[in-house]
GROMACS .gro file of C-alpha atoms in nm:
model
  374
    1MET     CA    1   1.408  11.187   3.104
    2PRO     CA    2   1.625  11.048   2.823
    3TRP     CA    3   1.856  11.344   2.811
    4LEU     CA    4   1.963  11.276   3.176
    5ARG     CA    5   2.078  10.920   3.100
    6PRO     CA    6   2.458  10.900   3.022
    7SER     CA    7   2.545  10.734   2.695
    8ARG     CA    8   2.743  10.411   2.676
    9ARG     CA    9   3.025  10.590   2.496
   10PHE     CA   10   3.045  10.846   2.776
   11LEU     CA   11   3.063  10.575   3.043
   12SER     CA   12   3.329  10.391   2.848
   13ASN     CA   13   3.539  10.707   2.818
   14MET     CA   14   3.503  10.774   3.193
   15SER     CA   15   3.616  10.421   3.278
   16THR     CA   16   3.920  10.452   3.054
   17ARG     CA   17   4.017  10.788   3.205
   18THR     CA   18   3.980  10.651   3.561
   19HIS     CA   19   4.197  10.353   3.478
   20ARG     CA   20   4.465  10.573   3.322
   21PHE     CA   21   4.460  10.806   3.625
   22PHE     CA   22   4.494  10.510   3.861
   23VAL     CA   23   4.792  10.374   3.663
   24PHE     CA   24   4.945  10.723   3.659
   25CYS     CA   25   4.919  10.748   4.040
   26ILE     CA   26   5.089  10.411   4.083
   27MET     CA   27   5.374  10.516   3.852
   28ILE     CA   28   5.422  10.846   4.041
   29THR     CA   29   5.434  10.655   4.373
   30ILE     CA   30   5.693  10.409   4.239
   31VAL     CA   31   5.908  10.694   4.107
   32ALA     CA   32   5.885  10.880   4.441
   33ILE     CA   33   5.988  10.571   4.640
   34SER     CA   34   6.274  10.503   4.398
   35LEU     CA   35   6.401  10.858   4.432
   36PHE     CA   36   6.380  10.836   4.814
   37LEU     CA   37   6.571  10.508   4.823
   38PHE     CA   38   6.832  10.641   4.582
   39GLN     CA   39   6.884  10.958   4.785
   40ASN     CA   40   6.912  10.767   5.115
   41ALA     CA   41   7.106  10.466   4.989
   42HIS     CA   42   7.435  10.629   5.083
   43SER     CA   43   7.306  10.698   5.434
   44PHE     CA   44   7.191  10.337   5.478
   45ILE     CA   45   7.524  10.204   5.352
   46SER     CA   46   7.711  10.444   5.585
   47GLN     CA   47   7.507  10.330   5.888
   48GLU     CA   48   7.574   9.965   5.801
   49GLN     CA   49   7.945  10.038   5.763
   50ILE     CA   50   7.950  10.218   6.101
   51CYS     CA   51   7.777   9.920   6.270
   52ASP     CA   52   8.020   9.676   6.110
   53SER     CA   53   8.313   9.894   6.216
   54LYS     CA   54   8.195   9.912   6.576
   55LEU     CA   55   8.132   9.538   6.584
   56ASN     CA   56   8.485   9.474   6.462
   57GLU     CA   57   8.624   9.707   6.730
   58ILE     CA   58   8.435   9.519   7.001
   59LYS     CA   59   8.559   9.186   6.867
   60LYS     CA   60   8.916   9.314   6.881
   61LEU     CA   61   8.870   9.435   7.239
   62ARG     CA   62   8.712   9.119   7.371
   63PRO     CA   63   8.968   8.908   7.557
   64ILE     CA   64   9.016   8.541   7.481
   65HIS     CA   65   8.909   8.330   7.779
   66HIS     CA   66   8.983   7.979   7.656
   67ASP     CA   67   9.360   7.991   7.706
   68VAL     CA   68   9.423   8.035   8.080
   69SER     CA   69   9.791   8.113   8.017
   70SER     CA   70   9.690   8.426   7.823
   71ILE     CA   71   9.502   8.575   8.117
   72LYS     CA   72   9.674   8.873   8.282
   73PRO     CA   73   9.801   8.855   8.641
   74ILE     CA   74   9.528   8.936   8.893
   75ILE     CA   75   9.549   9.069   9.249
   76PHE     CA   76   9.260   8.997   9.486
   77ILE     CA   77   9.234   9.214   9.799
   78GLY     CA   78   9.004   9.108  10.081
   79GLY     CA   79   8.941   9.103  10.452
   80MET     CA   80   8.657   9.183  10.689
   81PRO     CA   81   8.484   9.516  10.617
   82ARG     CA   82   8.637   9.813  10.805
   83SER     CA   83   8.976   9.640  10.814
   84GLY     CA   84   9.156   9.875  10.575
   85THR     CA   85   9.086   9.702  10.244
   86THR     CA   86   9.001  10.033  10.075
   87LEU     CA   87   9.326  10.190  10.193
   88MET     CA   88   9.511   9.882  10.071
   89ARG     CA   89   9.356   9.903   9.725
   90ALA     CA   90   9.422  10.280   9.703
   91ILE     CA   91   9.791  10.214   9.772
   92ILE     CA   92   9.802   9.938   9.509
   93ASP     CA   93   9.603  10.157   9.269
   94SER     CA   94   9.871  10.425   9.283
   95HIS     CA   95  10.111  10.189   9.104
   96PRO     CA   96  10.116  10.266   8.728
   97GLN     CA   97  10.089   9.897   8.626
   98VAL     CA   98   9.784   9.816   8.839
   99ARG     CA   99   9.424   9.928   8.863
  100CYS     CA  100   9.177   9.795   9.119
  101GLY     CA  101   8.897  10.048   9.113
  102GLU     CA  102   8.589  10.047   9.331
  103GLU     CA  103   8.426   9.734   9.473
  104THR     CA  104   8.258   9.534   9.195
  105ARG     CA  105   8.019   9.366   9.442
  106VAL     CA  106   7.922   9.115   9.169
  107ILE     CA  107   8.235   8.900   9.184
  108PRO     CA  108   8.177   8.767   9.540
  109ARG     CA  109   7.817   8.694   9.440
  110ILE     CA  110   7.906   8.480   9.138
  111LEU     CA  111   8.168   8.296   9.346
  112SER     CA  112   7.915   8.239   9.622
  113MET     CA  113   7.668   8.103   9.367
  114ARG     CA  114   7.927   7.862   9.227
  115THR     CA  115   8.009   7.742   9.579
  116SER     CA  116   7.642   7.694   9.670
  117TRP     CA  117   7.584   7.480   9.360
  118GLU     CA  118   7.855   7.237   9.465
  119LYS     CA  119   7.749   7.232   9.831
  120SER     CA  120   7.395   7.128   9.737
  121THR     CA  121   7.404   6.761   9.634
  122ILE     CA  122   7.061   6.788   9.470
  123GLU     CA  123   7.149   7.102   9.272
  124TRP     CA  124   7.490   6.968   9.171
  125ASN     CA  125   7.342   6.639   9.045
  126ARG     CA  126   7.080   6.831   8.848
  127LEU     CA  127   7.350   7.038   8.682
  128LEU     CA  128   7.555   6.730   8.595
  129ALA     CA  129   7.245   6.549   8.466
  130GLY     CA  130   7.179   6.849   8.243
  131GLY     CA  131   7.524   6.824   8.086
  132MET     CA  132   7.679   7.102   8.294
  133THR     CA  133   8.018   6.953   8.376
  134GLU     CA  134   8.249   7.102   8.638
  135GLN     CA  135   8.482   7.215   8.358
  136ILE     CA  136   8.200   7.403   8.182
  137LEU     CA  137   8.093   7.577   8.502
  138ASP     CA  138   8.449   7.675   8.595
  139SER     CA  139   8.512   7.806   8.245
  140ALA     CA  140   8.195   8.015   8.264
  141VAL     CA  141   8.283   8.156   8.607
  142ARG     CA  142   8.639   8.231   8.494
  143SER     CA  143   8.509   8.414   8.187
  144PHE     CA  144   8.258   8.613   8.392
  145VAL     CA  145   8.511   8.723   8.654
  146TYR     CA  146   8.782   8.799   8.400
  147GLU     CA  147   8.542   8.996   8.178
  148ILE     CA  148   8.440   9.213   8.475
  149LEU     CA  149   8.799   9.274   8.584
  150PHE     CA  150   8.934   9.329   8.233
  151TYR     CA  151   8.699   9.619   8.162
  152HIS     CA  152   8.664   9.744   8.521
  153SER     CA  153   9.043   9.761   8.548
  154GLN     CA  154   9.061   9.946   8.216
  155SER     CA  155   9.284   9.677   8.064
  156ALA     CA  156   9.572   9.752   8.304
  157ASP     CA  157   9.890   9.543   8.287
  158ILE     CA  158   9.790   9.379   8.615
  159LEU     CA  159   9.421   9.345   8.698
  160CYS     CA  160   9.296   9.384   9.053
  161ASP     CA  161   8.981   9.329   9.255
  162LYS     CA  162   8.898   9.467   9.598
  163ASP     CA  163   8.586   9.306   9.736
  164PRO     CA  164   8.617   9.239  10.111
  165PHE     CA  165   8.466   8.888  10.109
  166VAL     CA  166   8.641   8.770   9.793
  167LEU     CA  167   8.910   8.602  10.008
  168LYS     CA  168   8.647   8.353  10.128
  169TYR     CA  169   8.697   8.187   9.789
  170ALA     CA  170   9.075   8.217   9.757
  171SER     CA  171   9.133   7.845   9.708
  172TYR     CA  172   8.880   7.818   9.426
  173ILE     CA  173   8.998   8.142   9.263
  174SER     CA  174   9.356   8.019   9.268
  175SER     CA  175   9.248   7.707   9.077
  176ILE     CA  176   9.079   7.897   8.792
  177PHE     CA  177   9.334   8.181   8.789
  178PRO     CA  178   9.681   8.024   8.825
  179ARG     CA  179   9.853   8.365   8.800
  180SER     CA  180   9.650   8.526   9.078
  181LYS     CA  181   9.780   8.655   9.411
  182PHE     CA  182   9.591   8.747   9.726
  183ILE     CA  183   9.627   9.013   9.994
  184LEU     CA  184   9.437   8.946  10.317
  185VAL     CA  185   9.410   9.262  10.529
  186VAL     CA  186   9.403   9.190  10.902
  187ARG     CA  187   9.285   9.432  11.171
  188ASP     CA  188   9.212   9.411  11.542
  189ALA     CA  189   8.850   9.294  11.573
  190ARG     CA  190   8.787   9.549  11.847
  191ALA     CA  191   8.869   9.831  11.606
  192VAL     CA  192   8.664   9.666  11.330
  193ILE     CA  193   8.350   9.621  11.540
  194HIS     CA  194   8.378   9.971  11.688
  195SER     CA  195   8.403  10.116  11.337
  196VAL     CA  196   8.111   9.907  11.208
  197MET     CA  197   7.885  10.020  11.492
  198THR     CA  198   7.982  10.388  11.516
  199ARG     CA  199   7.981  10.446  11.139
  200LYS     CA  200   7.661  10.241  11.107
  201VAL     CA  201   7.796  10.006  10.843
  202THR     CA  202   7.521   9.763  10.750
  203ILE     CA  203   7.671   9.417  10.697
  204THR     CA  204   7.439   9.121  10.654
  205GLY     CA  205   7.404   8.946  10.992
  206PHE     CA  206   7.582   9.217  11.190
  207SER     CA  207   7.404   9.433  11.446
  208LEU     CA  208   7.443   9.802  11.523
  209THR     CA  209   7.375   9.734  11.894
  210ASP     CA  210   7.484   9.377  11.980
  211TYR     CA  211   7.861   9.352  12.045
  212ARG     CA  212   7.858   8.979  12.123
  213GLN     CA  213   7.685   8.890  11.799
  214ASN     CA  214   7.929   9.104  11.600
  215PHE     CA  215   8.245   8.962  11.754
  216LYS     CA  216   8.121   8.607  11.695
  217LEU     CA  217   8.044   8.684  11.332
  218TRP     CA  218   8.379   8.856  11.284
  219ASP     CA  219   8.557   8.551  11.427
  220LYS     CA  220   8.365   8.309  11.206
  221GLY     CA  221   8.409   8.516  10.892
  222PHE     CA  222   8.776   8.589  10.937
  223ALA     CA  223   8.853   8.227  11.028
  224VAL     CA  224   8.728   8.123  10.682
  225MET     CA  225   8.953   8.379  10.508
  226TYR     CA  226   9.247   8.288  10.729
  227ASP     CA  227   9.212   7.918  10.646
  228GLN     CA  228   9.173   7.996  10.275
  229CYS     CA  229   9.488   8.208  10.280
  230LYS     CA  230   9.683   7.929  10.450
  231GLU     CA  231   9.550   7.675  10.201
  232VAL     CA  232   9.661   7.887   9.906
  233GLY     CA  233  10.008   7.922  10.061
  234LYS     CA  234  10.250   8.202  10.147
  235ASP     CA  235  10.368   8.233   9.787
  236ARG     CA  236  10.018   8.323   9.673
  237CYS     CA  237   9.855   8.484   9.978
  238LEU     CA  238  10.005   8.761  10.194
  239MET     CA  239   9.853   8.867  10.526
  240VAL     CA  240   9.896   9.242  10.585
  241TYR     CA  241   9.823   9.383  10.930
  242TYR     CA  242   9.645   9.717  10.914
  243GLU     CA  243   9.830   9.835  11.224
  244GLN     CA  244  10.168   9.776  11.059
  245LEU     CA  245  10.048   9.930  10.735
  246VAL     CA  246   9.973  10.262  10.906
  247LEU     CA  247  10.258  10.253  11.160
  248GLN     CA  248  10.535  10.133  10.929
  249PRO     CA  249  10.400  10.212  10.580
  250LYS     CA  250  10.733  10.221  10.397
  251GLN     CA  251  10.855   9.880  10.514
  252THR     CA  252  10.510   9.720  10.488
  253ILE     CA  253  10.446   9.848  10.136
  254GLU     CA  254  10.793   9.741  10.025
  255ASN     CA  255  10.708   9.389  10.140
  256ILE     CA  256  10.378   9.401   9.948
  257ILE     CA  257  10.543   9.521   9.627
  258GLN     CA  258  10.806   9.250   9.657
  259PHE     CA  259  10.537   8.987   9.715
  260LEU     CA  260  10.347   9.104   9.405
  261ASN     CA  261  10.672   9.096   9.208
  262ILE     CA  262  10.619   9.440   9.056
  263THR     CA  263  10.861   9.729   9.018
  264TRP     CA  264  10.897   9.968   9.310
  265VAL     CA  265  10.775  10.325   9.256
  266ASP     CA  266  10.756  10.597   9.521
  267ASP     CA  267  10.399  10.672   9.411
  268VAL     CA  268  10.274  10.387   9.631
  269LEU     CA  269  10.374  10.587   9.940
  270HIS     CA  270  10.157  10.883   9.838
  271HIS     CA  271   9.826  10.743   9.715
  272GLU     CA  272   9.643  11.062   9.822
  273GLU     CA  273   9.805  11.250   9.532
  274PHE     CA  274   9.621  11.029   9.281
  275ILE     CA  275   9.269  11.052   9.426
  276GLY     CA  276   9.035  11.184   9.160
  277LYS     CA  277   9.296  11.115   8.892
  278LYS     CA  278   9.416  10.759   8.851
  279ILE     CA  279   9.233  10.652   9.165
  280SER     CA  280   8.855  10.675   9.163
  281LEU     CA  281   8.649  10.640   9.479
  282SER     CA  282   8.284  10.544   9.519
  283LYS     CA  283   8.064  10.759   9.739
  284THR     CA  284   7.866  10.449   9.834
  285GLU     CA  285   8.166  10.296  10.013
  286HIS     CA  286   8.212  10.383  10.379
  287SER     CA  287   8.589  10.436  10.368
  288SER     CA  288   8.618  10.674  10.073
  289ASP     CA  289   8.622  10.986  10.291
  290GLN     CA  290   8.906  10.840  10.498
  291VAL     CA  291   9.143  10.723  10.224
  292VAL     CA  292   9.153  11.065  10.058
  293LYS     CA  293   9.403  11.152  10.329
  294PRO     CA  294   9.766  11.035  10.341
  295ILE     CA  295   9.841  10.724  10.549
  296ASN     CA  296   9.780  10.825  10.910
  297LEU     CA  297   9.712  10.700  11.263
  298GLU     CA  298   9.377  10.869  11.322
  299ALA     CA  299   9.175  10.544  11.330
  300LEU     CA  300   9.436  10.323  11.498
  301THR     CA  301   9.308  10.326  11.858
  302LYS     CA  302   8.970  10.498  11.830
  303TRP     CA  303   8.806  10.190  11.977
  304VAL     CA  304   8.993  10.214  12.310
  305GLY     CA  305   8.757  10.297  12.597
  306HIS     CA  306   8.438  10.253  12.391
  307ILE     CA  307   8.376   9.880  12.412
  308PRO     CA  308   8.176   9.764  12.717
  309VAL     CA  309   8.388   9.618  12.998
  310ASP     CA  310   8.195   9.288  13.009
  311ILE     CA  311   8.261   9.239  12.635
  312ILE     CA  312   8.633   9.304  12.685
  313ARG     CA  313   8.638   9.037  12.959
  314GLU     CA  314   8.480   8.782  12.723
  315ILE     CA  315   8.682   8.879  12.416
  316ASP     CA  316   8.894   8.561  12.406
  317LYS     CA  317   8.580   8.349  12.405
  318LEU     CA  318   8.389   8.569  12.160
  319ALA     CA  319   8.676   8.613  11.914
  320PRO     CA  320   8.951   8.350  11.970
  321MET     CA  321   9.103   8.441  11.631
  322LEU     CA  322   9.242   8.755  11.793
  323ARG     CA  323   9.487   8.545  11.997
  324THR     CA  324   9.565   8.331  11.693
  325LEU     CA  325   9.661   8.646  11.504
  326GLY     CA  326   9.886   8.758  11.789
  327TYR     CA  327   9.683   9.050  11.926
  328ASP     CA  328   9.718   9.150  12.290
  329THR     CA  329   9.372   9.094  12.440
  330LYS     CA  330   9.468   9.164  12.801
  331SER     CA  331   9.590   9.524  12.792
  332LYS     CA  332   9.335   9.803  12.801
  333VAL     CA  333   9.547  10.000  12.554
  334PRO     CA  334   9.750   9.755  12.343
  335SER     CA  335  10.072   9.873  12.183
  336TYR     CA  336  10.079   9.804  11.810
  337GLY     CA  337  10.428   9.938  11.746
  338ILE     CA  338  10.628  10.253  11.675
  339PRO     CA  339  10.537  10.489  11.388
  340ASP     CA  340  10.800  10.552  11.121
  341GLU     CA  341  10.917  10.889  10.991
  342LEU     CA  342  10.684  10.888  10.692
  343VAL     CA  343  10.364  10.853  10.893
  344LEU     CA  344  10.481  11.112  11.147
  345LYS     CA  345  10.526  11.361  10.861
  346ASN     CA  346  10.181  11.272  10.734
  347MET     CA  347  10.030  11.338  11.076
  348ASN     CA  348  10.192  11.683  11.081
  349ARG     CA  349  10.053  11.754  10.732
  350LEU     CA  350   9.704  11.666  10.850
  351LYS     CA  351   9.736  11.878  11.164
  352ASN     CA  352   9.877  12.184  10.987
  353ASN     CA  353   9.622  12.170  10.703
  354ALA     CA  354   9.318  12.035  10.887
  355LYS     CA  355   9.064  12.252  10.703
  356PHE     CA  356   9.193  12.144  10.363
  357TRP     CA  357   9.187  11.771  10.441
  358ASN     CA  358   8.851  11.782  10.618
  359ALA     CA  359   8.697  11.966  10.323
  360LYS     CA  360   8.841  11.706  10.086
  361ALA     CA  361   8.700  11.425  10.300
  362LYS     CA  362   8.352  11.582  10.287
  363LEU     CA  363   8.360  11.561   9.907
  364TYR     CA  364   8.378  11.182   9.934
  365ALA     CA  365   8.139  11.134  10.225
  366ARG     CA  366   7.898  10.847  10.168
  367LYS     CA  367   7.583  10.959   9.986
  368LEU     CA  368   7.378  10.642   9.957
  369PRO     CA  369   7.283  10.354  10.189
  370ASN     CA  370   7.522  10.064  10.151
  371THR     CA  371   7.472   9.706  10.261
  372THR     CA  372   7.761   9.461  10.248
  373ASP     CA  373   7.661   9.098  10.205
  374PHE     CA  374   7.836   8.859  10.440
   0.00000   0.00000   0.00000
């Protein structure tokens, strides 16, 4: 039927209209996108400015690691676990110039890794063959450790690290941090092992049932720290006996402050007043619930009467370092000394306000499993 066939003119008009409509749609889309970009341009610019501003702030905060002389003084606190290292760091933490904070746990690991590289001839030669000189590695380790401490210590005047096994590397640390000082906390191995086993502290290699194994491991581990402390020298490494710290806190802490060459403040005698304020405690550390209390004698002789008789007879063979350190290994109840007035007052405070202090200790009771690498 001819009348059903569209004319050429009609088809041409349709094509022109379609083309114009298509062009119109493109123009509308371009205008819409332009308007959107114009309206949001200020937002994009603001976001870019914020990012640039934050980046500049970070750059300003980042410490410079290349100049060793610019690095802040650092205190390293160590000793065998359950020796009083947490109490020691809480006391140091109460000084306004210093902040130690909780155990980092990563610093001993990086130091152990650096040591293992050098001990392995094959690994060391591979590193050297790959262009990793000793200077590069030491610079990297120094930067890593300092970065951790700088931010963990909240940029305090004097940085501090309390990781029990960090003193195993005192000699190396002293070489990369010339302004560092070390505090090695010493405690009777019998008290240490009793605490480890009764409080179920899981330390790599230690047993919760085998006394002989534990005393041997204590002796081996402490001997390394002892030798490292001697190698560093008395001017850089101070041995602090836990027993004297709790019996004669005033005199002992005065000696520590003098060794660290920092100004005396009475705050260091009352660390418990700063718990939850300047001093933060981790609920994954076994000693947190104990150091919330003022310096006291509660844990001094808890071990007496609890270690098997046959182990006591063999103690000089199992842990010869005890004699080296001057501990009495023959008496059933050794005398560590006479308590001073300060600690006697603290003991009365604990006795008269037992409910208060016990409730406070419960707040910091360990919540999570905790394994200490040896």
